[in-house]
XYZ file of C-alpha atoms in Angstrom:
742
model
C 0.537 -10.562 1.987
C -2.593 -8.634 2.796
C -5.523 -9.218 0.454
C -6.221 -6.435 -2.007
C -9.923 -6.934 -1.248
C -9.437 -4.795 1.877
C -9.284 -1.632 -0.246
C -12.644 -2.293 -1.886
C -14.933 -0.929 0.808
C -17.615 1.547 -0.329
C -16.544 5.197 -0.162
C -19.624 7.323 -0.657
C -17.676 10.487 -0.277
C -15.616 10.148 -3.466
C -16.967 10.067 -6.991
C -14.122 10.650 -9.457
C -12.339 12.671 -6.797
C -15.173 15.065 -6.183
C -16.888 15.532 -2.846
C -20.630 15.936 -2.858
C -21.528 18.506 -0.246
C -25.069 19.330 -1.105
C -26.115 19.970 2.448
C -23.581 22.720 3.228
C -25.407 25.930 3.701
C -22.641 28.551 4.054
C -22.368 30.886 1.012
C -19.338 32.839 -0.227
C -18.477 36.036 1.570
C -15.770 38.727 1.304
C -12.631 38.260 3.442
C -9.306 40.221 3.470
C -7.583 37.337 1.702
C -10.244 37.362 -1.093
C -9.743 41.151 -1.436
C -6.022 40.452 -1.962
C -6.878 37.838 -4.642
C -9.206 40.380 -6.317
C -6.350 42.879 -6.336
C -4.205 40.227 -8.064
C -6.868 39.626 -10.693
C -7.320 43.343 -11.244
C -3.588 43.912 -11.678
C -3.400 40.991 -14.144
C -6.136 42.625 -16.211
C -4.496 46.059 -16.141
C -1.008 44.797 -17.064
C -0.418 44.716 -20.748
C 0.568 41.584 -22.619
C 4.078 42.819 -23.233
C 4.811 43.556 -19.554
C 4.396 39.882 -18.477
C 6.107 37.111 -20.391
C 4.176 34.119 -21.670
C 5.740 31.735 -19.109
C 4.945 34.141 -16.247
C 1.361 34.416 -17.342
C 1.087 30.666 -17.637
C 2.397 30.222 -14.108
C -0.040 32.816 -12.793
C -2.966 31.030 -14.515
C -1.944 27.766 -12.903
C -1.736 29.562 -9.543
C -5.186 31.103 -9.767
C -7.325 27.964 -9.331
C -5.869 26.895 -5.953
C -6.054 30.514 -4.776
C -9.756 30.761 -5.680
C -10.782 27.381 -4.321
C -8.412 26.906 -1.363
C -8.749 28.210 2.225
C -7.512 31.649 3.189
C -3.772 32.053 3.679
C -1.600 34.775 5.206
C -0.582 37.819 3.108
C 3.131 36.952 3.368
C 2.507 33.509 1.870
C 0.357 35.015 -0.867
C 3.152 37.480 -1.759
C 5.621 34.590 -1.953
C 3.380 32.577 -4.249
C 2.897 35.493 -6.573
C 6.571 36.368 -6.489
C 7.530 32.822 -7.493
C 5.280 33.176 -10.540
C 5.895 36.768 -11.494
C 8.065 39.086 -9.274
C 6.982 42.249 -11.082
C 3.297 41.650 -10.445
C 3.932 40.740 -6.845
C 5.433 44.214 -6.281
C 2.375 45.871 -7.859
C -0.064 43.826 -5.775
C 1.882 44.702 -2.600
C 1.781 48.459 -3.359
C -1.932 48.353 -4.237
C -2.923 46.549 -1.053
C -0.756 48.932 1.033
C -2.406 51.999 -0.434
C -5.860 50.490 0.242
C -5.082 49.405 3.836
C -3.262 52.580 4.805
C -5.758 54.876 3.081
C -9.469 55.294 3.859
C -12.635 53.218 3.687
C -13.628 54.953 0.466
C -10.567 53.454 -1.274
C -11.950 49.941 -0.668
C -15.406 51.029 -1.859
C -13.930 52.577 -4.971
C -11.985 49.330 -5.649
C -15.205 47.242 -5.612
C -16.966 49.789 -7.788
C -14.201 49.541 -10.383
C -14.427 45.704 -10.451
C -17.593 45.856 -12.499
C -15.628 47.478 -15.351
C -13.941 44.143 -15.970
C -17.120 42.890 -17.645
C -17.831 46.042 -19.709
C -16.905 46.669 -23.356
C -17.173 44.591 -26.506
C -14.137 42.581 -25.504
C -14.223 42.417 -21.707
C -11.157 41.460 -19.698
C -13.116 38.659 -17.978
C -15.983 36.556 -19.293
C -18.950 36.350 -16.866
C -19.240 32.590 -17.131
C -15.535 31.817 -16.587
C -14.084 30.670 -13.318
C -12.584 34.045 -12.636
C -15.757 35.819 -13.808
C -17.949 33.793 -11.429
C -15.616 34.562 -8.605
C -15.674 38.258 -9.308
C -19.463 38.291 -9.584
C -19.861 36.400 -6.283
C -17.546 38.825 -4.501
C -19.239 41.953 -5.924
C -22.673 40.542 -4.954
C -21.527 39.581 -1.453
C -19.943 42.995 -0.908
C -23.087 44.817 -2.080
C -25.200 42.928 0.453
C -23.064 44.090 3.399
C -24.389 46.732 5.795
C -22.334 49.772 6.655
C -21.170 48.230 9.990
C -20.152 45.016 8.187
C -18.204 47.031 5.596
C -16.365 48.840 8.375
C -15.505 45.519 10.099
C -14.245 44.152 6.750
C -12.036 47.187 6.280
C -10.659 46.818 9.849
C -9.955 43.157 9.189
C -8.166 44.150 5.951
C -5.909 46.529 7.911
C -5.054 43.824 10.469
C -4.432 41.325 7.665
C -2.036 43.814 5.988
C -0.226 44.631 9.291
C 0.318 40.967 10.111
C 1.737 40.448 6.613
C 4.059 43.446 6.888
C 5.236 42.334 10.336
C 6.109 38.904 8.976
C 7.939 40.538 5.994
C 10.060 42.667 8.390
C 10.886 39.609 10.496
C 12.106 37.800 7.402
C 14.211 40.812 6.403
C 15.783 41.019 9.838
C 16.525 37.367 9.826
C 18.529 37.673 6.564
C 20.938 40.188 8.176
C 22.148 37.636 10.825
C 25.112 35.377 10.303
C 24.629 32.527 7.831
C 24.969 29.681 10.306
C 22.784 31.205 12.995
C 20.444 32.547 10.395
C 19.810 29.124 8.909
C 18.983 27.728 12.305
C 16.618 30.617 13.071
C 15.048 30.308 9.656
C 14.207 26.671 10.211
C 12.646 27.484 13.632
C 10.797 30.522 12.248
C 9.415 28.513 9.285
C 8.119 25.934 11.737
C 6.503 28.599 13.841
C 4.961 30.304 10.803
C 3.439 27.072 9.566
C 1.682 26.652 12.893
C 0.409 30.227 12.848
C -0.792 29.892 9.284
C -2.740 26.803 10.266
C -4.363 28.775 13.069
C -5.220 31.636 10.687
C -6.633 29.276 8.027
C -8.999 27.606 10.486
C -9.880 30.668 12.585
C -13.197 31.153 10.835
C -15.758 29.122 8.881
C -14.936 28.125 5.343
C -17.281 28.922 2.490
C -19.069 26.114 0.650
C -16.599 25.960 -2.205
C -13.629 26.208 0.119
C -15.027 23.346 2.231
C -15.670 21.242 -0.883
C -12.195 21.808 -2.212
C -10.552 21.136 1.139
C -12.442 17.889 1.676
C -11.928 16.605 -1.888
C -8.199 17.434 -1.732
C -7.650 15.702 1.644
C -9.763 12.690 0.671
C -7.834 12.277 -2.516
C -4.532 12.504 -0.624
C -5.616 9.983 1.982
C -6.582 7.612 -0.823
C -3.615 8.096 -3.122
C -0.718 9.687 -1.261
C -1.166 9.788 2.501
C 2.257 11.261 3.113
C 1.189 14.583 1.488
C -2.077 14.920 3.417
C -2.290 16.903 6.646
C -1.126 15.119 9.772
C -3.936 13.321 11.646
C -3.988 16.000 14.417
C -3.988 18.942 12.003
C -6.680 17.471 9.793
C -8.889 16.627 12.756
C -8.524 20.205 13.984
C -9.688 21.527 10.651
C -12.608 19.125 10.554
C -13.692 19.957 14.102
C -13.633 23.663 13.133
C -15.725 22.827 10.055
C -18.235 20.792 12.025
C -18.501 23.505 14.697
C -20.147 25.813 12.161
C -22.174 23.094 10.458
C -22.594 19.882 12.498
C -24.802 18.260 9.776
C -22.013 18.355 7.183
C -22.095 14.598 6.454
C -18.948 14.483 4.251
C -16.821 16.063 6.984
C -17.870 13.247 9.314
C -16.778 10.664 6.649
C -13.371 12.343 6.265
C -13.072 12.312 10.068
C -13.774 8.536 9.882
C -11.001 8.038 7.395
C -8.619 10.217 9.371
C -9.271 8.284 12.610
C -8.523 5.057 10.786
C -4.986 6.356 10.137
C -4.309 6.406 13.907
C -6.220 3.158 14.613
C -8.728 4.994 16.828
C -11.620 2.483 16.868
C -13.990 4.555 19.035
C -13.671 7.859 17.100
C -13.762 6.163 13.719
C -16.947 4.250 14.595
C -18.465 7.439 16.039
C -17.697 9.446 12.874
C -18.926 6.674 10.561
C -22.288 6.418 12.294
C -22.636 10.210 12.349
C -22.015 10.276 8.590
C -24.839 7.933 7.732
C -27.144 9.529 10.332
C -26.613 12.948 8.768
C -26.977 11.505 5.280
C -30.397 10.072 6.150
C -31.586 13.074 8.119
C -30.730 15.589 5.460
C -32.431 13.533 2.736
C -29.381 13.856 0.456
C -29.595 10.196 -0.530
C -33.293 10.272 -1.191
C -32.938 13.254 -3.549
C -30.337 11.487 -5.679
C -31.755 7.933 -5.467
C -35.452 8.397 -5.075
C -37.243 6.335 -2.472
C -34.377 3.856 -2.554
C -31.972 6.313 -0.922
C -32.910 5.601 2.712
C -32.408 1.843 2.410
C -29.182 2.339 0.422
C -27.653 4.363 3.253
C -28.615 1.690 5.775
C -27.048 -1.245 3.933
C -23.861 0.608 3.077
C -23.662 1.814 6.682
C -23.760 -1.779 7.801
C -21.178 -2.718 5.130
C -18.790 -0.001 6.178
C -19.263 -0.892 9.850
C -18.339 -4.519 8.992
C -15.162 -3.313 7.171
C -14.277 -1.182 10.158
C -14.655 -4.065 12.677
C -12.729 -6.398 10.396
C -9.841 -3.920 10.166
C -9.592 -3.726 13.949
C -9.820 -7.512 14.383
C -13.405 -7.612 15.728
C -14.382 -10.467 13.506
C -17.563 -11.536 15.348
C -18.997 -7.991 15.216
C -17.911 -7.701 11.603
C -19.830 -10.888 10.677
C -22.955 -9.637 12.397
C -22.797 -6.296 10.614
C -22.113 -8.057 7.346
C -25.101 -10.332 7.762
C -27.232 -7.234 8.360
C -25.877 -5.602 5.162
C -26.552 -8.806 3.181
C -30.105 -9.019 4.542
C -30.972 -5.391 3.549
C -29.219 -5.759 0.167
C -31.180 -8.901 -0.646
C -34.430 -7.215 0.313
C -33.517 -4.302 -2.039
C -32.077 -6.632 -4.760
C -28.832 -4.674 -4.759
C -26.305 -6.917 -6.529
C -23.499 -4.391 -6.295
C -23.703 -4.223 -2.511
C -23.955 -8.056 -2.422
C -20.688 -8.308 -4.409
C -18.955 -5.989 -1.946
C -20.329 -8.228 0.828
C -18.955 -11.320 -0.883
C -15.470 -9.743 -1.027
C -15.593 -9.063 2.746
C -16.915 -12.549 3.376
C -13.744 -13.853 1.674
C -11.630 -11.647 3.950
C -13.501 -12.908 7.026
C -13.074 -16.482 5.772
C -9.311 -15.929 5.923
C -9.478 -14.334 9.401
C -11.817 -16.698 11.213
C -12.363 -20.428 10.942
C -16.092 -20.401 11.736
C -16.783 -17.712 9.100
C -15.938 -20.136 6.342
C -19.386 -21.809 6.511
C -21.019 -18.492 5.612
C -18.534 -18.022 2.858
C -19.269 -21.446 1.303
C -22.973 -20.490 0.885
C -21.911 -17.279 -0.873
C -19.451 -19.116 -3.099
C -22.306 -21.241 -4.413
C -23.968 -18.032 -5.490
C -20.703 -16.832 -6.972
C -20.327 -20.011 -8.953
C -23.900 -19.509 -10.229
C -22.867 -16.102 -11.633
C -19.508 -17.548 -12.904
C -17.177 -15.680 -10.537
C -13.633 -17.127 -10.645
C -11.669 -18.262 -7.583
C -8.039 -19.265 -7.600
C -8.359 -21.653 -4.668
C -11.132 -23.529 -6.462
C -8.438 -25.314 -8.464
C -8.964 -23.480 -11.717
C -6.182 -23.644 -14.273
C -4.194 -20.487 -14.863
C -5.568 -19.913 -18.404
C -9.213 -20.169 -17.261
C -8.657 -17.860 -14.302
C -6.790 -15.308 -16.400
C -9.488 -15.385 -19.024
C -12.059 -14.604 -16.369
C -9.934 -11.711 -15.122
C -9.411 -10.539 -18.706
C -13.200 -10.134 -19.157
C -13.411 -7.906 -16.117
C -10.307 -5.958 -17.219
C -12.014 -5.129 -20.495
C -14.791 -3.345 -18.524
C -12.237 -1.564 -16.319
C -10.307 -0.284 -19.336
C -13.457 0.639 -21.214
C -14.680 2.835 -18.342
C -11.186 4.035 -17.294
C -11.550 2.567 -13.784
C -7.842 2.951 -12.923
C -8.177 1.863 -9.356
C -9.806 -1.439 -10.334
C -7.180 -1.861 -13.087
C -4.418 -1.494 -10.478
C -6.145 -3.975 -8.132
C -6.588 -6.478 -11.012
C -2.911 -6.359 -11.909
C -1.901 -6.736 -8.252
C -4.201 -9.735 -8.026
C -2.572 -11.269 -11.136
C 0.876 -10.765 -9.527
C -0.256 -12.674 -6.432
C -1.975 -15.358 -8.523
C 1.112 -15.983 -10.667
C 3.242 -16.336 -7.517
C 0.643 -18.720 -6.063
C 0.900 -20.788 -9.182
C 4.704 -20.711 -8.917
C 5.447 -18.630 -12.045
C 7.844 -16.008 -10.706
C 8.700 -14.601 -14.122
C 5.073 -13.813 -14.878
C 4.602 -12.377 -11.408
C 7.632 -10.159 -11.970
C 6.250 -8.963 -15.275
C 2.870 -8.107 -13.859
C 4.367 -6.223 -10.899
C 6.613 -4.185 -13.197
C 3.691 -3.433 -15.479
C 1.706 -1.988 -12.586
C 4.623 0.138 -11.400
C 5.252 1.483 -14.874
C 1.592 2.464 -15.472
C 0.517 6.083 -15.310
C -2.691 6.581 -13.409
C -5.803 7.427 -15.419
C -7.222 9.490 -12.534
C -6.393 13.236 -12.341
C -5.680 13.549 -8.708
C -5.638 16.953 -6.997
C -2.411 18.660 -5.906
C -0.388 16.966 -8.574
C -0.545 13.560 -6.848
C -0.314 10.410 -8.904
C -2.268 7.339 -7.829
C 0.830 5.446 -6.726
C 0.385 5.122 -2.961
C -2.516 2.722 -2.999
C -2.553 -0.764 -1.510
C -2.146 -2.236 -5.001
C 1.204 -0.558 -5.427
C 2.303 -1.579 -1.934
C 1.426 -5.223 -2.725
C 3.293 -5.081 -6.074
C 6.379 -3.561 -4.468
C 6.375 -6.173 -1.705
C 6.192 -8.911 -4.331
C 9.145 -7.312 -6.124
C 11.189 -7.214 -2.952
C 10.490 -10.872 -2.174
C 11.182 -11.952 -5.762
C 14.547 -10.182 -5.783
C 15.419 -11.650 -2.375
C 14.553 -15.155 -3.609
C 17.013 -14.668 -6.464
C 19.838 -13.558 -4.132
C 19.541 -9.842 -5.142
C 19.473 -8.556 -1.569
C 20.766 -5.101 -2.474
C 17.947 -4.637 -4.936
C 15.398 -5.949 -2.386
C 16.775 -3.445 0.163
C 16.324 -0.609 -2.309
C 12.740 -1.650 -2.930
C 12.084 -1.865 0.812
C 13.719 1.554 1.298
C 11.372 3.007 -1.307
C 8.406 1.327 0.408
C 9.359 2.859 3.748
C 9.551 6.354 2.177
C 6.297 5.920 0.243
C 4.398 4.281 3.118
C 5.699 5.603 6.458
C 5.132 3.405 9.548
C 2.032 5.309 10.669
C 0.197 4.827 7.319
C -2.444 2.200 6.786
C -0.508 0.007 4.300
C 2.821 0.059 6.243
C 2.130 -3.445 7.640
C 2.605 -4.927 4.172
C 6.249 -3.943 3.852
C 6.888 -4.528 7.583
C 5.955 -8.218 7.161
C 7.858 -8.421 3.848
C 10.978 -6.987 5.504
C 10.768 -9.312 8.458
C 10.328 -12.388 6.250
C 13.388 -11.467 4.160
C 15.493 -10.923 7.240
C 14.318 -14.229 8.677
C 15.254 -16.119 5.494
C 18.690 -14.539 5.383
C 19.337 -15.358 9.059
C 18.277 -19.020 8.467
C 20.497 -19.276 5.355
C 23.446 -17.913 7.345
C 22.851 -20.352 10.227
C 22.094 -17.529 12.702
C 19.114 -19.284 14.347
C 19.162 -17.040 17.398
C 18.694 -13.969 15.151
C 15.925 -15.765 13.220
C 14.201 -16.665 16.486
C 14.213 -12.969 17.549
C 12.431 -12.053 14.290
C 9.604 -14.539 14.837
C 7.956 -12.217 17.390
C 7.634 -9.382 14.842
C 6.324 -11.717 12.182
C 3.742 -13.151 14.569
C 2.478 -9.665 15.438
C 1.855 -8.926 11.781
C 0.670 -12.437 10.672
C -0.026 -15.076 13.295
C -0.041 -18.075 11.015
C 3.207 -17.112 9.309
C 4.797 -16.463 12.696
C 3.883 -19.853 14.132
C 5.128 -21.655 11.015
C 8.489 -19.849 11.114
C 8.842 -20.575 14.831
C 8.501 -24.285 14.013
C 11.088 -23.955 11.252
C 13.582 -22.429 13.781
C 12.897 -25.178 16.312
C 13.438 -27.758 13.654
C 16.739 -26.237 12.627
C 17.848 -26.227 16.307
C 17.048 -30.014 16.517
C 14.177 -29.431 18.943
C 12.095 -32.022 17.064
C 9.384 -32.751 19.587
C 8.495 -29.034 20.166
C 8.567 -28.408 16.412
C 6.296 -31.423 15.756
C 3.754 -30.263 18.313
C 3.649 -26.796 16.905
C 3.306 -28.023 13.351
C 0.451 -30.378 14.231
C -1.525 -27.594 15.879
C -0.853 -25.268 12.916
C -1.844 -27.999 10.461
C -5.228 -28.531 12.210
C -5.914 -24.846 12.304
C -4.973 -24.268 8.598
C -7.098 -27.218 7.512
C -10.053 -25.694 9.325
C -9.355 -22.331 7.615
C -8.774 -24.179 4.278
C -5.507 -22.314 3.828
C -4.237 -24.765 1.263
C -0.880 -23.100 0.572
C 0.105 -23.144 4.243
C -1.225 -26.679 4.731
C 1.139 -27.968 2.004
C 4.060 -26.049 3.550
C 3.320 -27.500 6.985
C 3.086 -31.010 5.533
C 6.494 -30.609 3.874
C 7.998 -29.476 7.211
C 6.402 -32.476 9.041
C 7.880 -34.874 6.459
C 11.302 -33.334 6.939
C 10.960 -33.932 10.662
C 10.220 -37.583 10.078
C 13.242 -38.325 7.813
C 15.512 -36.276 10.046
C 14.292 -38.572 12.827
C 15.279 -41.608 10.678
C 11.617 -42.401 9.756
C 11.413 -41.875 6.016
C 8.698 -44.477 5.609
C 6.375 -42.418 7.774
C 7.171 -39.307 5.680
C 6.036 -40.895 2.406
C 2.224 -40.766 3.044
C 2.573 -37.160 4.303
C 4.424 -36.176 1.114
C 1.907 -37.957 -1.106
C -0.922 -36.029 0.635
C 0.911 -32.758 0.008
C 1.453 -33.725 -3.670
C -2.277 -34.529 -4.092
C -3.236 -31.088 -2.704
C -0.711 -29.376 -4.942
C -1.996 -31.113 -8.037
C -5.621 -30.528 -7.089
C -5.176 -26.773 -6.667
C -2.731 -26.417 -9.573
C 0.032 -25.097 -7.331
C 2.868 -26.039 -9.657
C 5.798 -24.763 -7.653
C 4.681 -26.425 -4.380
C 4.106 -29.595 -6.398
C 7.660 -29.455 -7.745
C 9.003 -28.909 -4.170
C 6.971 -31.875 -2.964
C 8.375 -34.085 -5.740
C 11.860 -32.913 -4.675
C 11.123 -34.109 -1.142
C 9.729 -37.411 -2.410
C 12.857 -38.042 -4.425
C 14.953 -37.311 -1.326
C 12.876 -39.772 0.726
C 13.456 -42.422 -1.937
C 17.173 -41.761 -1.811
C 17.136 -42.347 1.953
C 15.194 -45.587 1.378
C 17.992 -46.826 -0.912
C 16.408 -46.581 -4.369
C 18.485 -43.763 -5.970
C 17.675 -44.804 -9.575
C 13.999 -44.297 -9.029
C 14.701 -41.040 -7.084
C 16.746 -39.711 -10.031
C 13.998 -40.492 -12.561
C 11.433 -38.980 -10.204
C 13.621 -35.918 -9.802
C 13.465 -35.105 -13.522
C 9.733 -34.336 -13.062
C 10.503 -31.436 -10.715
C 13.830 -30.069 -11.840
C 12.605 -28.068 -14.841
C 10.008 -25.875 -13.036
C 12.402 -25.280 -10.177
C 15.254 -24.164 -12.468
C 12.831 -21.989 -14.524
C 10.859 -20.234 -11.767
C 12.299 -21.364 -8.435
C 14.209 -19.474 -5.780
C 17.989 -19.625 -5.877
C 18.065 -21.723 -2.690
C 15.656 -24.278 -4.166
C 17.735 -24.468 -7.335
C 20.813 -25.249 -5.248
C 18.947 -27.894 -3.254
C 17.728 -29.566 -6.449
C 21.236 -29.711 -8.021
C 22.668 -30.974 -4.793
C 20.087 -33.761 -4.673
C 20.795 -34.683 -8.320
C 24.496 -35.039 -7.427
C 23.638 -37.256 -4.397
C 21.463 -39.482 -6.552
C 24.130 -39.751 -9.224
C 26.739 -40.803 -6.702
C 24.400 -43.325 -5.037
C 23.474 -44.792 -8.439
C 27.099 -45.072 -9.550
C 28.010 -47.571 -6.805
C 27.046 -50.485 -9.033
C 28.725 -49.123 -12.200
C 31.903 -50.318 -13.896
C 34.982 -48.221 -12.986
C 35.106 -46.140 -16.232
C 31.374 -45.479 -16.100
C 31.536 -44.765 -12.323
C 34.329 -42.202 -12.772
C 32.273 -40.518 -15.495
C 29.191 -40.394 -13.170
C 31.284 -38.948 -10.352
C 32.663 -36.261 -12.652
C 29.092 -35.313 -13.627
C 28.183 -35.183 -9.961
C 31.044 -32.804 -9.237
C 29.843 -30.473 -11.976
C 26.375 -30.457 -10.470
C 27.896 -29.786 -7.027
C 29.747 -26.812 -8.435
C 26.466 -25.439 -9.844
C 24.744 -26.048 -6.486
C 27.630 -24.269 -4.637
C 27.245 -21.239 -6.905
C 23.548 -21.082 -6.167
C 24.111 -21.333 -2.366
C 26.813 -18.642 -2.537
C 24.304 -16.143 -4.063
C 22.098 -16.360 -0.943
C 24.984 -16.617 1.515
C 23.900 -20.094 2.654
C 27.232 -21.182 4.220
C 25.860 -24.275 5.890
C 24.876 -25.771 2.589
C 28.177 -24.685 1.017
C 29.954 -26.584 3.807
C 27.923 -29.730 2.911
C 28.736 -29.338 -0.759
C 32.473 -28.974 -0.335
C 32.565 -31.920 2.041
C 30.812 -34.039 -0.578
C 33.192 -32.729 -3.283
C 36.226 -33.596 -1.182
C 34.993 -37.184 -0.816
C 34.406 -37.430 -4.565
C 37.779 -36.011 -5.462
C 39.403 -38.461 -3.054
C 37.567 -41.343 -4.802
C 38.829 -40.074 -8.134
C 42.396 -39.730 -6.893
C 42.580 -35.944 -7.415
C 44.595 -34.984 -4.348
C 45.011 -31.266 -5.000
C 41.320 -30.620 -5.587
C 40.502 -32.795 -2.557
C 42.800 -30.795 -0.331
C 41.392 -27.459 -1.533
C 37.835 -28.633 -0.703
C 38.889 -30.087 2.598
C 40.554 -26.852 3.663
C 37.433 -24.871 2.742
C 35.243 -27.365 4.640
C 37.438 -27.052 7.746
C 37.288 -23.273 7.631
C 33.481 -23.261 7.346
C 33.108 -26.020 9.967
C 35.027 -23.963 12.497
C 32.907 -20.838 11.748
C 29.526 -22.573 11.798
C 27.864 -24.573 14.610
C 27.367 -28.284 14.018
C 24.173 -29.960 15.233
C 25.257 -33.509 14.499
C 22.727 -34.078 11.681
C 23.924 -36.727 9.216
C 24.636 -35.275 5.799
C 22.382 -37.768 4.004
C 19.386 -36.661 6.086
C 19.593 -32.992 5.111
C 17.908 -31.765 1.929
């Protein structure tokens, strides 16, 4: 699972969803589209209250803001938007524009002269300080500043704008006269062609300052919260290039270009745009105006921090470390603790990616301990860690920092799974998914396509798969694929989750060749996880020497990285190799080392699994009574929070220990112990059936047949024997003794 720290890089472009474009010098001017909007506003003022219903007026008011702030659109699309809100008004606007475009130049001049009447009277139609009033005043002022030649060009452009709209309307009318089947096909093709032409119209000229600010804020919010609704990378880059062509020093456009290039993993263009953003920010003095003399240094250290984040994202860890050291140096000189905390987060990410970066991280952790910053891998108990997170959550809720609230809940989900409390992890994930965002995002987008939600959904899918609810897990993954398409930045999370679930199902079903084919995909997304699962496949195929070599290399690497969770998992796999090779005494020190690590870092579930393996090793060594008493230490956490497969393994092991212990009992007591073992075997078989683990079901029914034979129950024995034979013929047999398989 990717770390949620990766979404915490500094984004200087966004502040509560608003783009700061103080350096943009283009003012508002009159265009044919804005004349059409002015006609709409004028008709709304002239129409009486009784002519338009309350719902229609409400829809028109909601339509006005995107029309005033958004880029220019074609006349046909404007007609359609007005018609959807109020068909009667759409007809009036169409007639008014037609009379103006087919008339004379003086008709347009008279229209602008009449606009001033909207502010006259004791109760004017429009207030001067309202959004509509400011727009009208800007248009009247811009029109009055035009020379005669410019007015004539504007009128000519209005005529062309009207003719193109009429042409499109006629094409749509002709299309409706064709046959339904052919018409539907042509309509789809025509709509596709129109969307392209409308894009070309919208970016044919420079945007005004307000239009540029609205466009950038909308696209930035969509990239952050709902990437699927943003423009495609190619279309967005075309708009940005057009914007930068008219104003190359527009810093925020360079930053949006940087975010857009990250979507397509273009390292050269994203680096180029990021450096241009900070260059323009420093050259224009925008930072110095808002931050005093500190602005210049602030831009430099955040430039280095963003550059480090960029290199880390593309896997250039050495360059990322150098850039991060530069950011730390400048931040320390400026005493910027906020920047240093961002640097600490990225140091943690680098510590996970590279072994030699962990030394730098240790120095920073000492500083973090000085300030009381919590760390899960420091061995803190769950209550202390959650108390520390609660204190930060109070600040998040107090200041309505919804993004940080989402990240905090996603972190709690991951921490509870790390501690082995699946019920608490499930509760945290569901709480995050049921939350409504506190941010008002543009274009009706809720903040539900962030990395935090992707992490929570992946945890949900894995938790359902662990409990044998594969249909529910598939539905969650299907939703993830729709919400985060493969070309989006968080798609790798569900890709890895999907591959891991498929791998586990293939291993449970005994399809090792299928599991082996999935290892390549897992390795591409997570190298450590891929190598570990390759060793698991080799071990299942009885290729013990190859699996042992791979596990030893992985163990050394994970110990250098201090990846404690994976170290324990590797130690358990190494121990299993030893007892499957008839060397349980060598497995004991390995298991005790794994148990010590689990206890030290409070990893309860891994500790319970280690105890389970220790009890099995004791059973092999011939001390079943001690194994059974030792097993009671681990059975409760596994049955409460464990995966279905682990519950089945635990109950199967309990039954084995009961049978081995009953060998020295009196006949009545022995029969009673065997009956109890059969009950536990039935429970284990039910658990294995939920996850389609037919190999283990085969082992269980074989064991049950032997017990029924010992008890003299011929009918039950024959039923189990028949089921065993059927499964044995379907499944491959690798010749592993039953007693050596946990």
